[in-house]
Short mmCIF file of C-alpha atoms in Angstrom, two decimals:
data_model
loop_
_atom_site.label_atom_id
_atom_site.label_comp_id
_atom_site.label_asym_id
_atom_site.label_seq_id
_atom_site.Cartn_x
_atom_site.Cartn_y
_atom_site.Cartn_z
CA UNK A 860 11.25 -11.08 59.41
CA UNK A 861 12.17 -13.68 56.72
CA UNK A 862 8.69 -13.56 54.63
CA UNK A 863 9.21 -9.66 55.24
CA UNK A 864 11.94 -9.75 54.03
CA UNK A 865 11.32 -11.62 50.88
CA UNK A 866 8.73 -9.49 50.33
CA UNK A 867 10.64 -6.70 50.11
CA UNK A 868 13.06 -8.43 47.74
CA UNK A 869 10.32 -9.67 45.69
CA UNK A 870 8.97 -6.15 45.71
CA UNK A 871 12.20 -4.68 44.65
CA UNK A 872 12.88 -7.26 41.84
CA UNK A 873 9.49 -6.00 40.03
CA UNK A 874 10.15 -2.46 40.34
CA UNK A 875 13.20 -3.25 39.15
CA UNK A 876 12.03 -5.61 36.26
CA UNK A 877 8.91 -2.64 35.63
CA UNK A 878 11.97 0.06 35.12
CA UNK A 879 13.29 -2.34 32.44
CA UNK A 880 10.67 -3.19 31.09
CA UNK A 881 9.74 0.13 29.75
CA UNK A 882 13.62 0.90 29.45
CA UNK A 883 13.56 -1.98 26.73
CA UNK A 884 10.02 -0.63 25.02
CA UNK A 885 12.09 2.48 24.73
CA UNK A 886 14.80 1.83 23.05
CA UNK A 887 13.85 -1.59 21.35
CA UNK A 888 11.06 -0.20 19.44
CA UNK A 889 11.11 -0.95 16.04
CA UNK A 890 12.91 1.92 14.15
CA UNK A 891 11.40 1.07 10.62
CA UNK A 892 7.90 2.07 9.55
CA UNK A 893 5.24 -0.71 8.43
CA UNK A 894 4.05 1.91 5.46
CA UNK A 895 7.36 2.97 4.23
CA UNK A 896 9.94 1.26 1.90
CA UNK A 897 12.01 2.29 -0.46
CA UNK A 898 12.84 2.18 -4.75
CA UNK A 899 16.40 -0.08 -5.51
CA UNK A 900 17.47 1.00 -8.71
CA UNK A 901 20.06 -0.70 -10.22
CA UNK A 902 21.18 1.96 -12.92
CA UNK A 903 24.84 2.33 -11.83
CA UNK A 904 27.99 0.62 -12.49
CA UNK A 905 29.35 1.12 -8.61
CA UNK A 906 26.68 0.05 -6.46
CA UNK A 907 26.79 -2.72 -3.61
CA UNK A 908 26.56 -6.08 -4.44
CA UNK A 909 22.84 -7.41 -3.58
CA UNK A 910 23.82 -9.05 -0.36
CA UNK A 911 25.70 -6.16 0.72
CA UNK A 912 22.39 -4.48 0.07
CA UNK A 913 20.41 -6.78 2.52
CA UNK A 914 22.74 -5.48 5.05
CA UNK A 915 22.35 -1.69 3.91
CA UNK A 916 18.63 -2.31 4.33
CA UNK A 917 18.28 -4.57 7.47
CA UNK A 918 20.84 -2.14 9.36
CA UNK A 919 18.87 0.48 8.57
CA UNK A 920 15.47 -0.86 9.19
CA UNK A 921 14.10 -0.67 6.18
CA UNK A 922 12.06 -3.65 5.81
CA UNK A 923 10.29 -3.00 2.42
CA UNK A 924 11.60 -2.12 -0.67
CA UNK A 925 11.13 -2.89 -5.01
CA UNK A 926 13.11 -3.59 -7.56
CA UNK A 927 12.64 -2.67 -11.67
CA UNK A 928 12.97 -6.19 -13.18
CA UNK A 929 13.86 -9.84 -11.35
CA UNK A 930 16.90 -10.02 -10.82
CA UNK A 931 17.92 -13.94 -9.54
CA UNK A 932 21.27 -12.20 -7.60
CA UNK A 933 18.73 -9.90 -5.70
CA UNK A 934 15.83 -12.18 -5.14
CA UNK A 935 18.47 -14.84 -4.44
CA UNK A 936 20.53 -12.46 -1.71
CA UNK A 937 17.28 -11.17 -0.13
CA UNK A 938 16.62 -14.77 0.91
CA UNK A 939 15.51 -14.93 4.63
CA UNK A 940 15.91 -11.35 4.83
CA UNK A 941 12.04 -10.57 6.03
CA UNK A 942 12.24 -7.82 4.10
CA UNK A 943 9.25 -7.26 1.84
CA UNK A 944 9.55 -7.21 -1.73
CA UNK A 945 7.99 -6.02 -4.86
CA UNK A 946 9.10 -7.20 -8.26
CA UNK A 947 8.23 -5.53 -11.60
CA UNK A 948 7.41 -6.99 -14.83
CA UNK A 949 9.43 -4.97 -17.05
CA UNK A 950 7.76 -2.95 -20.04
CA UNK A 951 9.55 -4.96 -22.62
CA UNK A 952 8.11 -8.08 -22.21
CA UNK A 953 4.76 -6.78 -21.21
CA UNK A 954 3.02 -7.56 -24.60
CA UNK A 955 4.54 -11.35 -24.12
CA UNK A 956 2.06 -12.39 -21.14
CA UNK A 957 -0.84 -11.53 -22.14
CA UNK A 958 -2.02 -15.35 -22.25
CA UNK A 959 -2.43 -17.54 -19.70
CA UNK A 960 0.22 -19.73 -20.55
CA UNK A 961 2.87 -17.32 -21.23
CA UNK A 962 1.94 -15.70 -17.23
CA UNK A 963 2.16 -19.09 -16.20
CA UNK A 964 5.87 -19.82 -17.15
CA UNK A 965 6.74 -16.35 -16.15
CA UNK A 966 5.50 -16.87 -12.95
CA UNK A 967 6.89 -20.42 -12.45
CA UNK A 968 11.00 -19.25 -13.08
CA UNK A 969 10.61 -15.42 -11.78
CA UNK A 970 8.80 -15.83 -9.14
CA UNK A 971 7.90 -19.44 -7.60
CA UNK A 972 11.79 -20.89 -6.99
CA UNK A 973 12.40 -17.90 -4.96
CA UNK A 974 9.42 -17.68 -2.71
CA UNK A 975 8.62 -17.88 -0.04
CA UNK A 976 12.34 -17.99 1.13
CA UNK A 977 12.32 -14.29 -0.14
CA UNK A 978 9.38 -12.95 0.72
CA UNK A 979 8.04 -11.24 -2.36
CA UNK A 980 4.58 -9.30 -1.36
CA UNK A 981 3.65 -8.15 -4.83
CA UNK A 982 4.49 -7.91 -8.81
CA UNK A 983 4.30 -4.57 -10.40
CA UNK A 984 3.56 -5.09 -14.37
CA UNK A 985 5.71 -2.45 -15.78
CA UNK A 986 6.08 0.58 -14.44
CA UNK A 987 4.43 4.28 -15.83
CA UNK A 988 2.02 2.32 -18.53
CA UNK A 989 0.61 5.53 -19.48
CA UNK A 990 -0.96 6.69 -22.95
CA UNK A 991 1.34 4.16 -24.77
CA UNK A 992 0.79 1.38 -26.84
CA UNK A 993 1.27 -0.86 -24.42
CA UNK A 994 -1.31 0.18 -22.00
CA UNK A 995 -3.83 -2.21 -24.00
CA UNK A 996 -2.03 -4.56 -23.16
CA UNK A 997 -1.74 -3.79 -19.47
CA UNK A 998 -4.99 -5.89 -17.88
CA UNK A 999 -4.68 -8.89 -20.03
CA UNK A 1000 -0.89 -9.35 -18.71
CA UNK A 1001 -2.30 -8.30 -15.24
CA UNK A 1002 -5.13 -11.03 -15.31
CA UNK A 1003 -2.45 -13.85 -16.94
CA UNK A 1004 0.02 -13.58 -14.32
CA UNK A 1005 -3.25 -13.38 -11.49
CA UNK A 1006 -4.27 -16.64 -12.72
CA UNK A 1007 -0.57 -18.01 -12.84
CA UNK A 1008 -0.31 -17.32 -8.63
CA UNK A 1009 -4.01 -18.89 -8.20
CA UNK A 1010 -2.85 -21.94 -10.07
CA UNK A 1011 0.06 -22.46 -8.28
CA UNK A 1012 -1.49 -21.41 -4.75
CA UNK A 1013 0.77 -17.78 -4.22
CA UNK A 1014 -2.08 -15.41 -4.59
CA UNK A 1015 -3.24 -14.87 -1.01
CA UNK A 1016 0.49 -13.89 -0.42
CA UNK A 1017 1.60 -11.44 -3.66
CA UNK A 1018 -0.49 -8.92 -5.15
CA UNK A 1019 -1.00 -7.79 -8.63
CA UNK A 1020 -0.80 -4.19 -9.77
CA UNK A 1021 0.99 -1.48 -12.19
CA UNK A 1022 2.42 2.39 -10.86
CA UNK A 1023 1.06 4.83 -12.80
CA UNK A 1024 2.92 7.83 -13.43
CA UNK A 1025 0.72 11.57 -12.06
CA UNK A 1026 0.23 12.13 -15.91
CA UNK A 1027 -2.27 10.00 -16.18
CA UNK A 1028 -4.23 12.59 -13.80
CA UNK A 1029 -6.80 15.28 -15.46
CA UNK A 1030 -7.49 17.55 -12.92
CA UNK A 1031 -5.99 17.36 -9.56
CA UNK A 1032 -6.66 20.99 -8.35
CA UNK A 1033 -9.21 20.78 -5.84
CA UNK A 1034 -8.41 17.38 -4.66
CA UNK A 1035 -11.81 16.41 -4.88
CA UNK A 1036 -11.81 17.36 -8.75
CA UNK A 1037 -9.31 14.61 -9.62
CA UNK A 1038 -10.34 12.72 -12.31
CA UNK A 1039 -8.13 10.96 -15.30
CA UNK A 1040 -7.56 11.75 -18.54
CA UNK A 1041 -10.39 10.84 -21.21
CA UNK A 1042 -7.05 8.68 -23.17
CA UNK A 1043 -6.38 6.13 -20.06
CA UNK A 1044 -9.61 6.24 -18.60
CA UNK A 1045 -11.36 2.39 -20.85
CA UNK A 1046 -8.25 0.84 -19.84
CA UNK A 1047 -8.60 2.47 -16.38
CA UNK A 1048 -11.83 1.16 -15.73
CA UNK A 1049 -10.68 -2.29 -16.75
CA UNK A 1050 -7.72 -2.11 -14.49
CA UNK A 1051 -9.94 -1.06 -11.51
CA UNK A 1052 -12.39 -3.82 -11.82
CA UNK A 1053 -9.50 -6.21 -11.71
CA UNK A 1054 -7.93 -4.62 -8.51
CA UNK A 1055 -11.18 -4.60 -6.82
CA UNK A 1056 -11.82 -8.09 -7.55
CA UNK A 1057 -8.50 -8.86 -6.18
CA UNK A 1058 -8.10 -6.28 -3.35
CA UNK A 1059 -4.60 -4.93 -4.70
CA UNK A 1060 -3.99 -1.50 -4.35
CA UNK A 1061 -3.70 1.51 -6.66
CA UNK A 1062 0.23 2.60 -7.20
CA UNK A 1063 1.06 5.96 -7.97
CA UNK A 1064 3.90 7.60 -8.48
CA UNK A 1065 3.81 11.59 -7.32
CA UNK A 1066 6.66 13.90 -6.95
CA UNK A 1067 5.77 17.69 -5.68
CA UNK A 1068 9.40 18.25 -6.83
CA UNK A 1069 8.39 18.04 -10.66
CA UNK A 1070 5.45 20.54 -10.04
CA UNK A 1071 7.65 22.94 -7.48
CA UNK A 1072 9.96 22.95 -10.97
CA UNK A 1073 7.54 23.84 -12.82
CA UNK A 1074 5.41 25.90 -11.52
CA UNK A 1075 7.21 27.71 -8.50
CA UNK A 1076 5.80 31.35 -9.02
CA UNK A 1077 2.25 29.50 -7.49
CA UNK A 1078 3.09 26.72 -5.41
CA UNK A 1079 5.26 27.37 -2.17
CA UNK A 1080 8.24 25.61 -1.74
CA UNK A 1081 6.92 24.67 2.04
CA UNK A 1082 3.95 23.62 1.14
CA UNK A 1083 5.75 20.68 -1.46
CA UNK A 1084 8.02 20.28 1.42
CA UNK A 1085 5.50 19.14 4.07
CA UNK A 1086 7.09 22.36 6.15
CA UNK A 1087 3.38 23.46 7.00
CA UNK A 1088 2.62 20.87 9.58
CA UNK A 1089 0.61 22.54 12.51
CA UNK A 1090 -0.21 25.58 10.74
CA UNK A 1091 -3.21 26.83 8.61
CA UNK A 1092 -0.89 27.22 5.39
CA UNK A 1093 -1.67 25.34 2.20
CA UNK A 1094 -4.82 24.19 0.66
CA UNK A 1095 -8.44 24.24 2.11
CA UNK A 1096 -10.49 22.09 -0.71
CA UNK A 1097 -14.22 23.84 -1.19
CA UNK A 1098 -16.39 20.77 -1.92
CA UNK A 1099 -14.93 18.26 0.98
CA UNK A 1100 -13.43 21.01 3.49
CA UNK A 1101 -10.78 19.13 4.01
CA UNK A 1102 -7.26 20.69 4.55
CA UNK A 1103 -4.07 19.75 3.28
CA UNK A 1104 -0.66 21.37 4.59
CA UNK A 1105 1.25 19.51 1.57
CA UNK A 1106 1.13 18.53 -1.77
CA UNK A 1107 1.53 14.98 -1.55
CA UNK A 1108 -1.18 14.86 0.75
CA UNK A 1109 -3.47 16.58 -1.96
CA UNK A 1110 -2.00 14.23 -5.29
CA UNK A 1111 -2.98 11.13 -3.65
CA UNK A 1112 -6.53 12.00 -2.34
CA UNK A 1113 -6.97 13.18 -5.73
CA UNK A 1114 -5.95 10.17 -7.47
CA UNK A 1115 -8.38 8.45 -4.53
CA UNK A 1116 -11.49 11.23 -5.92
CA UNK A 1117 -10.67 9.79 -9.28
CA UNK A 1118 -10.84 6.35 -8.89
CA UNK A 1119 -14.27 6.80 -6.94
CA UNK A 1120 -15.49 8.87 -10.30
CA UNK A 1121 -15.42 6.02 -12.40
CA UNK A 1122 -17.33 4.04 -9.98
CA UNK A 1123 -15.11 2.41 -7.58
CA UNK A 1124 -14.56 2.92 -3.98
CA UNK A 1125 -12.48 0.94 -1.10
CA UNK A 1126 -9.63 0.70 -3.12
CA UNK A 1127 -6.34 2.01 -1.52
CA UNK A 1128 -3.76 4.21 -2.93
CA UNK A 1129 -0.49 3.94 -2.32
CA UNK A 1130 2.54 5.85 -3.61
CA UNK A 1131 4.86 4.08 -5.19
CA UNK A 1132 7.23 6.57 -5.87
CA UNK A 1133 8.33 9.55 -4.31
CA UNK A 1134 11.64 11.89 -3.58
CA UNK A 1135 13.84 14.83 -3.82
CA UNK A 1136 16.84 15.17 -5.70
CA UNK A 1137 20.40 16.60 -3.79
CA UNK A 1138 21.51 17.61 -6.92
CA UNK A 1139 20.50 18.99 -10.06
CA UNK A 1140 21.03 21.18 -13.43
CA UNK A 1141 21.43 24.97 -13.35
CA UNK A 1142 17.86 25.20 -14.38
CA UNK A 1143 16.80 22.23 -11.92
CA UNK A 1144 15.03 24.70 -9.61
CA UNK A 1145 14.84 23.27 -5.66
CA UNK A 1146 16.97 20.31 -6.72
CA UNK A 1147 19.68 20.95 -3.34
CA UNK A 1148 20.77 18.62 -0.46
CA UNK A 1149 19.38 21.36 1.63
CA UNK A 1150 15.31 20.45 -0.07
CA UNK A 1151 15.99 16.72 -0.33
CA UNK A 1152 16.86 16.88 3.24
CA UNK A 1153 13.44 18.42 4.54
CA UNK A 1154 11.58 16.59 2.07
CA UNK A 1155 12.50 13.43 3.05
CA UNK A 1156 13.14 13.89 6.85
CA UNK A 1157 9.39 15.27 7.08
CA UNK A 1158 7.71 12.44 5.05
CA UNK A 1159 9.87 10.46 7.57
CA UNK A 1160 8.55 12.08 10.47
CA UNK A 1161 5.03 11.69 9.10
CA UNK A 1162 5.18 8.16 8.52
CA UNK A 1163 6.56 7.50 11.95
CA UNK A 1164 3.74 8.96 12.95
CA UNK A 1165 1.59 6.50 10.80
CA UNK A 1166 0.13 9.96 9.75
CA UNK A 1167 -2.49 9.36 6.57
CA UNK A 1168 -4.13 12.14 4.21
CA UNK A 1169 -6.86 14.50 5.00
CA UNK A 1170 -9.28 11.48 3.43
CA UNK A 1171 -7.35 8.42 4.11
CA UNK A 1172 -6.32 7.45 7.71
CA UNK A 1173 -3.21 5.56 6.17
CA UNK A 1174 -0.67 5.86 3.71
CA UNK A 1175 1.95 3.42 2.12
CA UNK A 1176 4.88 5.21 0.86
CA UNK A 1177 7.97 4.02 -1.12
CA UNK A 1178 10.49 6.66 -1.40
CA UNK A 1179 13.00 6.70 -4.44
CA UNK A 1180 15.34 5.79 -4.28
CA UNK A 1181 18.08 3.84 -2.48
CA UNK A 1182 20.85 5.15 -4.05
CA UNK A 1183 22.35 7.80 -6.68
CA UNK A 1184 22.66 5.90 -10.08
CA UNK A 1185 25.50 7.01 -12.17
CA UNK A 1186 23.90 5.86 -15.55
CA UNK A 1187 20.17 6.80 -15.25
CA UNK A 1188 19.95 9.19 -18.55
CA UNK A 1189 18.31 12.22 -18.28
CA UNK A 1190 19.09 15.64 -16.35
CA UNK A 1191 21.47 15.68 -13.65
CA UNK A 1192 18.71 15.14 -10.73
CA UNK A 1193 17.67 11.85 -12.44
CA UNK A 1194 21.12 10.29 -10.68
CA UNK A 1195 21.21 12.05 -7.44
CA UNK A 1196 17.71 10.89 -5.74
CA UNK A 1197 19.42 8.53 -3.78
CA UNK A 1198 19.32 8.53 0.19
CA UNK A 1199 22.86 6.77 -0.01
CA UNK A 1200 25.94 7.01 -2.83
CA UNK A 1201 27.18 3.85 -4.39
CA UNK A 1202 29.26 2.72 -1.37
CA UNK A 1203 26.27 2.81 1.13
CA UNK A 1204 27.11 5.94 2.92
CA UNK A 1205 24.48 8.55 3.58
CA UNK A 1206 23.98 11.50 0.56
CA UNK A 1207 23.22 13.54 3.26
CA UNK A 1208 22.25 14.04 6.88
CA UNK A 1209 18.34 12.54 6.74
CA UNK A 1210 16.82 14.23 9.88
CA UNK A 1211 13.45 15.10 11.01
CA UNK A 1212 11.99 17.73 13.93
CA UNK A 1213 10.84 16.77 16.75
CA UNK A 1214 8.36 19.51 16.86
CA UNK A 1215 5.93 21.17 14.63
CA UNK A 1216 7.80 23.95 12.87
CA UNK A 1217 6.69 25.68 9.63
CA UNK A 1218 10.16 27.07 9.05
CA UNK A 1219 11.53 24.94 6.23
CA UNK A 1220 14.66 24.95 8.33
CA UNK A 1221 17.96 23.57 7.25
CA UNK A 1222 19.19 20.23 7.30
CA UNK A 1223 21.72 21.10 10.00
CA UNK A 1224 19.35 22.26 12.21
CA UNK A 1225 17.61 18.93 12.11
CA UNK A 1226 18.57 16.01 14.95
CA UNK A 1227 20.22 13.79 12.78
CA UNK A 1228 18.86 9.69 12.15
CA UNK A 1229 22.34 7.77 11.16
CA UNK A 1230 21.46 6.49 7.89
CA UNK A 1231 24.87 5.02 7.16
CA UNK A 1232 26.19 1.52 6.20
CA UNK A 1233 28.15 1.61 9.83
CA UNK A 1234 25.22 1.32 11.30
CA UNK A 1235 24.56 -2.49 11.79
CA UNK A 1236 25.82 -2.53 15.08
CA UNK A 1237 22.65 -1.19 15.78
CA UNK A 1238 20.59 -4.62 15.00
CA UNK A 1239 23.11 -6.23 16.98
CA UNK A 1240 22.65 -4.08 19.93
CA UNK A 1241 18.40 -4.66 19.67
CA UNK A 1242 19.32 -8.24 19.41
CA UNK A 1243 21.05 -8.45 22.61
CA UNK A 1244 18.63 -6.07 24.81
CA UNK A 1245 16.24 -8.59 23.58
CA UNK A 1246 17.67 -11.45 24.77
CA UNK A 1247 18.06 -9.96 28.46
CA UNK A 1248 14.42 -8.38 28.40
CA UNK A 1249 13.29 -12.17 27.86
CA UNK A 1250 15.77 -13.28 30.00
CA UNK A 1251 14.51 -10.94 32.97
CA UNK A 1252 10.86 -11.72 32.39
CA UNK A 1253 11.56 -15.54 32.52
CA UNK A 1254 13.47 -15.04 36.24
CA UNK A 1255 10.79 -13.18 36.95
CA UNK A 1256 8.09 -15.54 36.20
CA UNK A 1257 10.05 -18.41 38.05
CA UNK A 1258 10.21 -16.00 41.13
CA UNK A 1259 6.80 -15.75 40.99
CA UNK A 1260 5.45 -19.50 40.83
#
């Protein structure tokens, strides 16, 4: 009766432990998304302080993000954060680095007394290099700050790249037509040699919003709004056959069919901007909280899903922006593409269906995802289930042996 007993006990226990097991799986798995981070702009006179920031970000889950410039405070506060980060060169100084030495000491007091403590991933030089005249400029300050991280050992950890703005896109209607305009595409070529001699990836920035504006007589306002999701709506390209159900999808493949025109294939795009404003002028058309809402809550949903586009099976996505910047110039959306005001609380309710609707339904409607600064009890709470799932498996073990 005793071994029975025991048995029964012992029994019990693991049912127990299995039931707790997958309780913990449940609710400890991780919230963020490996291929989604988000823009910190720092364009406002009210925002948090950086460290106050970390917290926004780690409460949050959020565990990649970029910045515009270097900032020491930021680098400095995201110390032993584990959140990933990319640094930009800024546009100013672009024409400074195009020599070795001059990437070398940029690279030695921007980047090398913060790392690896903060764990900075990769180093955007500038941002939207388009048809200017600095885009000649652009490779030789790309290849000057490469060598800097070989010389001093960093470059299996950060990679090298610039975001492009969509303007630098030709044709992007069939995907498969994309191709770049005949003005960017020497330096173009350059600049994809170097990232496929370094594996870095392509960064784009693409924002259906802008085109929705601009065009919205032609292009629904569900299909920019990845509403279409399980039905045939949208876009069925005639040379690949491949279907897209929203416009994002579509921008990036075509970037992908334009890189592969000038003779270069396996390297990965990535979207380094994207968003919906809450707010806008009275000729901003689909600038609302309502639009911002979906917009955001699908690509959410979508890159919970680890869902990539019709060509790609994967997708990196950083959404812009963290917060609504008071002094970014421009119309009034340029300072309301924030997910959170100043203070850290939500802008709105960020939400995504559980299901596959095509009714670009309201944000309301929508199970909410608490977005706001409260919310780092949360980490504390994951923490703590943590410590009794490993607690339970190591009683278990010793019950076992």
């Amino acid at each position: 009766m005793l071994c029975f007993s025991s048995y029964l006990s012992m029994a019990s226990f693991r049912r127990i432990s299995a039931v707790f097991l997958l309780l913990c799986l449940l609710i400890c798995l991780p919230h963020g998304v490996s291929s989604l981070g988000i823009n910190y702009g720092q364009l406002g006179d009210n925002l948090l302080p950086p460290q106050q920031v970390v917290n926004l970000l780690t409460a949050n889950n959020i565990t990649k993000t970029r910045i515009y410039d270097t900032n020491p405070q930021i680098l400095t506060a995201f110390a032993n954060s584990n959140i990933e980060l990319i640094v930009t060169v800024e546009n100013e100084v672009l024409g400074e680095l195009t020599n070795s030495e001059a990437g070398l000491q940029w690279v030695s007091s921007h980047i090398k007394p913060y790392f690896p403590a903060t764990k900075i991933t990769g180093i955007a030089v500038g941002n939207e290099i388009d048809a200017t005249d600095l885009l000649p400029s652009l490779v030789p300050a790309m290849s000057s700050i490469q060598g800097a991280l070989s010389q001093l050992g960093l470059d299996s950890h950060i990679k090298v790249s610039s975001p492009f703005s969509y303007s630098v896109i030709k044709e992007s209607y069939p995907p498969s037509a994309g191709s770049f305009k005949s003005e960017v595409s020497s330096v173009m070529s350059q600049l994809l040699q170097f990232l496929s001699s370094t594996k870095a990836p392509f960064w784009i920035n693409a924002y259906p919003y802008f085109a929705y504006k601009g065009n919205s007589k032609e292009i629904p306002l569900d299909y920019v709004l990845f509403s279409n999701a399980g039905s045939s709506a949208g876009v069925t390209d005639p040379t690949s056959n491949l279907h897209y159900d929203n416009m994002l999808y579509a921008q990036v493949d075509a970037v992908t069919y334009a890189i592969s025109k000038l003779g270069f294939d396996g390297i990965e795009v990535r979207v380094a901007e994207t968003g919906w404003p809450s707010k806008g002028d009275a000729g901003e058309l689909g600038a609302s909280l309502e639009n911002a809402a979906i917009y955001n809550g699908n690509l959410l949903k979508r890159q919970l899903a680890n869902e990539g586009t019709p060509l790609k099976p994967k997708l990196d996505v950083y959404i812009f922006a963290l917060f609504n910047e008071n002094k970014k110039p421009g119309p009034t959306s340029e300072r309301n593409f924030g997910l959170f005001q100043p203070d850290g609380t939500s802008a709105y309710n960020l939400g995504f269906s559980a299901t596959n609707s095509t009714n670009a339904s309201s944000p309301s409607s929508l199970p909410e995802i608490d977005m706001t600064y409260s919310s780092s009890a949360k980490a504390a709470t994951m923490g703590s289930l943590v410590y009794i799932f490993l607690g339970v498996l190591t009683f278990q073990f010793y019950m076992m042996i």
